[in-house]
Every structure is written in C-alpha cells, then in structure tokens.
Amino acid sequence: MKDYNAVREKSLAFAVRVVKLSRYVQEKSAEYILSKQLCRSGTSVGANVREALMGVSSADFLAKMHIALKEIYETEYWIELLYRTGYISENEYQSIFNDCNELTKLLTSITKTTKGRITEKR
C-alpha cells in the first residue's frame, strides 16, 4: 500500500459513511432523491481528491482540490437538509456533520497552502 495520505484516507472513509447513510435513508424512509444527491456529492469528494493526487501540475492539483472542496460544501447542504426534514436524527446528523466539517477544514487548508505556493513561484 502507498504511504498514508490523510486527505485520501479521510475522503474515502467519508464516502463509505455517505453511501451507508444514503442506503439507510432509502431503506428507512423510502426517500431516494435527497439520498442520491447526498451520495453523488459525498462520493465525489474522494474521487476528486484521488484525481488531484495524480495531477500533472500544481494548478491541476489545485483545481481538483477546489472541486473536492465544492463537493464537500454541497454534501454538507444535503446532510443538513436530511436532518431538517426529519430523515435523520440529531445524533446521526452531528456524527456525519463532524466528519464533513473535519474534511472541509482539511481541504480548505490544502487549497490555501497550494494557492500560496503557486503564487510564490510566480
């Protein structure tokens, strides 16, 4: 296995949680639209992180990480909407929201640092 990469591993673990939450909401409440949106955006985070890690340049890396950051913000929206509409409990919401927030902070830090490095090179 490759060396440990926090954002790669955390985004994959988050995607697994999102898939399980989506399946849970579908089975418990027969709700398919919101849960599918959640699944799309939540799994896209990790896919874009993986793509970024294979970027051909710093600019390519930054662009993909920005997309991952946008996707985590969208995922946060779907999680909050599922909570506010009663599809998930407060405990379920807080649990996955905490993971979402941690990943948001990590992606924000990565994009800011990368942007700074690119600017310094110019």
Short mmCIF file of C-alpha atoms in Angstrom, two decimals:
data_model
loop_
_atom_site.label_atom_id
_atom_site.label_comp_id
_atom_site.label_asym_id
_atom_site.label_seq_id
_atom_site.Cartn_x
_atom_site.Cartn_y
_atom_site.Cartn_z
CA MET A 1 0.00 0.00 0.00
CA LYS A 2 1.13 3.52 -0.72
CA ASP A 3 2.23 5.85 2.07
CA TYR A 4 -0.53 7.17 4.30
CA ASN A 5 -2.22 10.29 2.95
CA ALA A 6 -4.70 11.87 5.38
CA VAL A 7 -6.96 13.54 2.83
CA ARG A 8 -7.07 10.43 0.64
CA GLU A 9 -7.95 8.16 3.57
CA LYS A 10 -10.41 10.56 5.23
CA SER A 11 -12.24 11.27 1.98
CA LEU A 12 -12.60 7.53 1.32
CA ALA A 13 -13.84 6.87 4.85
CA PHE A 14 -16.28 9.75 4.45
CA ALA A 15 -17.54 8.33 1.14
CA VAL A 16 -18.18 4.98 2.82
CA ARG A 17 -20.21 6.72 5.55
CA VAL A 18 -22.16 8.68 2.95
CA VAL A 19 -23.02 5.54 0.97
CA LYS A 20 -24.19 3.82 4.15
CA LEU A 21 -26.23 6.86 5.21
CA SER A 22 -27.80 7.10 1.78
CA ARG A 23 -28.75 3.41 1.87
CA TYR A 24 -30.10 3.81 5.42
CA VAL A 25 -32.33 6.76 4.44
CA GLN A 26 -33.60 4.89 1.39
CA GLU A 27 -34.42 1.76 3.39
CA LYS A 28 -35.84 3.54 6.45
CA SER A 29 -37.86 6.26 4.74
CA ALA A 30 -38.11 5.29 1.07
CA GLU A 31 -36.52 8.66 0.31
CA TYR A 32 -34.50 8.48 -2.90
CA ILE A 33 -33.97 11.98 -4.31
CA LEU A 34 -32.13 13.63 -1.42
CA SER A 35 -30.22 10.48 -0.55
CA LYS A 36 -28.99 10.07 -4.12
CA GLN A 37 -27.87 13.71 -4.22
CA LEU A 38 -26.03 13.13 -0.95
CA CYS A 39 -24.39 10.02 -2.36
CA ARG A 40 -23.31 11.78 -5.57
CA SER A 41 -21.68 14.76 -3.89
CA GLY A 42 -20.30 12.83 -0.91
CA THR A 43 -18.53 10.23 -3.02
CA SER A 44 -17.33 12.85 -5.49
CA VAL A 45 -15.14 14.41 -2.80
CA GLY A 46 -12.85 11.38 -2.63
CA ALA A 47 -12.88 10.85 -6.39
CA ASN A 48 -11.67 14.41 -6.94
CA VAL A 49 -9.04 14.06 -4.22
CA ARG A 50 -7.72 10.94 -5.95
CA GLU A 51 -7.69 12.76 -9.26
CA ALA A 52 -5.87 15.71 -7.68
CA LEU A 53 -3.19 13.44 -6.28
CA MET A 54 -2.41 12.37 -9.83
CA GLY A 55 -2.47 15.94 -11.14
CA VAL A 56 0.03 16.82 -13.84
CA SER A 57 0.81 20.21 -12.32
CA SER A 58 0.24 22.26 -9.19
CA ALA A 59 -2.53 24.13 -10.99
CA ASP A 60 -4.22 20.84 -11.93
CA PHE A 61 -3.88 19.63 -8.33
CA LEU A 62 -5.38 22.87 -7.03
CA ALA A 63 -8.28 22.78 -9.49
CA LYS A 64 -9.26 19.24 -8.47
CA MET A 65 -8.91 20.04 -4.76
CA HIS A 66 -11.16 23.06 -5.29
CA ILE A 67 -13.75 20.79 -6.88
CA ALA A 68 -13.47 18.42 -3.89
CA LEU A 69 -13.98 21.42 -1.58
CA LYS A 70 -17.08 22.50 -3.51
CA GLU A 71 -18.43 18.95 -3.32
CA ILE A 72 -17.93 18.76 0.46
CA TYR A 73 -19.87 22.02 0.83
CA GLU A 74 -22.67 20.59 -1.29
CA THR A 75 -22.63 17.41 0.79
CA GLU A 76 -22.94 19.48 3.95
CA TYR A 77 -26.09 21.01 2.47
CA TRP A 78 -27.69 17.62 1.76
CA ILE A 79 -26.82 16.36 5.24
CA GLU A 80 -28.37 19.44 6.82
CA LEU A 81 -31.45 19.14 4.62
CA LEU A 82 -31.93 15.48 5.56
CA TYR A 83 -31.73 16.49 9.22
CA ARG A 84 -34.05 19.48 8.97
CA THR A 85 -36.66 17.45 7.11
CA GLY A 86 -36.59 14.68 9.72
CA TYR A 87 -34.96 11.92 7.67
CA ILE A 88 -32.03 11.64 10.08
CA SER A 89 -31.87 12.23 13.82
CA GLU A 90 -29.82 14.91 15.53
CA ASN A 91 -27.27 12.30 16.67
CA GLU A 92 -26.92 10.94 13.13
CA TYR A 93 -26.62 14.47 11.79
CA GLN A 94 -23.98 15.53 14.32
CA SER A 95 -21.92 12.41 13.74
CA ILE A 96 -21.62 12.75 9.97
CA PHE A 97 -21.55 16.56 10.09
CA ASN A 98 -18.46 16.39 12.32
CA ASP A 99 -16.70 14.23 9.73
CA CYS A 100 -17.85 16.58 6.98
CA ASN A 101 -16.55 19.59 8.90
CA GLU A 102 -13.17 17.93 9.52
CA LEU A 103 -12.79 17.16 5.82
CA THR A 104 -13.85 20.71 4.93
CA LYS A 105 -11.11 22.14 7.16
CA LEU A 106 -8.52 19.78 5.67
CA LEU A 107 -9.47 20.61 2.07
CA THR A 108 -9.59 24.35 2.85
CA SER A 109 -6.09 24.17 4.31
CA ILE A 110 -4.76 22.22 1.34
CA THR A 111 -6.24 24.64 -1.21
CA LYS A 112 -4.99 27.73 0.66
CA THR A 113 -1.49 26.31 1.06
CA THR A 114 -1.31 25.20 -2.56
CA LYS A 115 -2.59 28.55 -3.81
CA GLY A 116 0.06 30.29 -1.71
CA ARG A 117 2.83 28.12 -3.12
CA ILE A 118 1.70 28.70 -6.68
CA THR A 119 1.59 32.46 -6.06
CA GLU A 120 5.11 32.40 -4.54
CA LYS A 121 6.53 30.70 -7.65
CA ARG A 122 5.30 33.48 -9.90
#
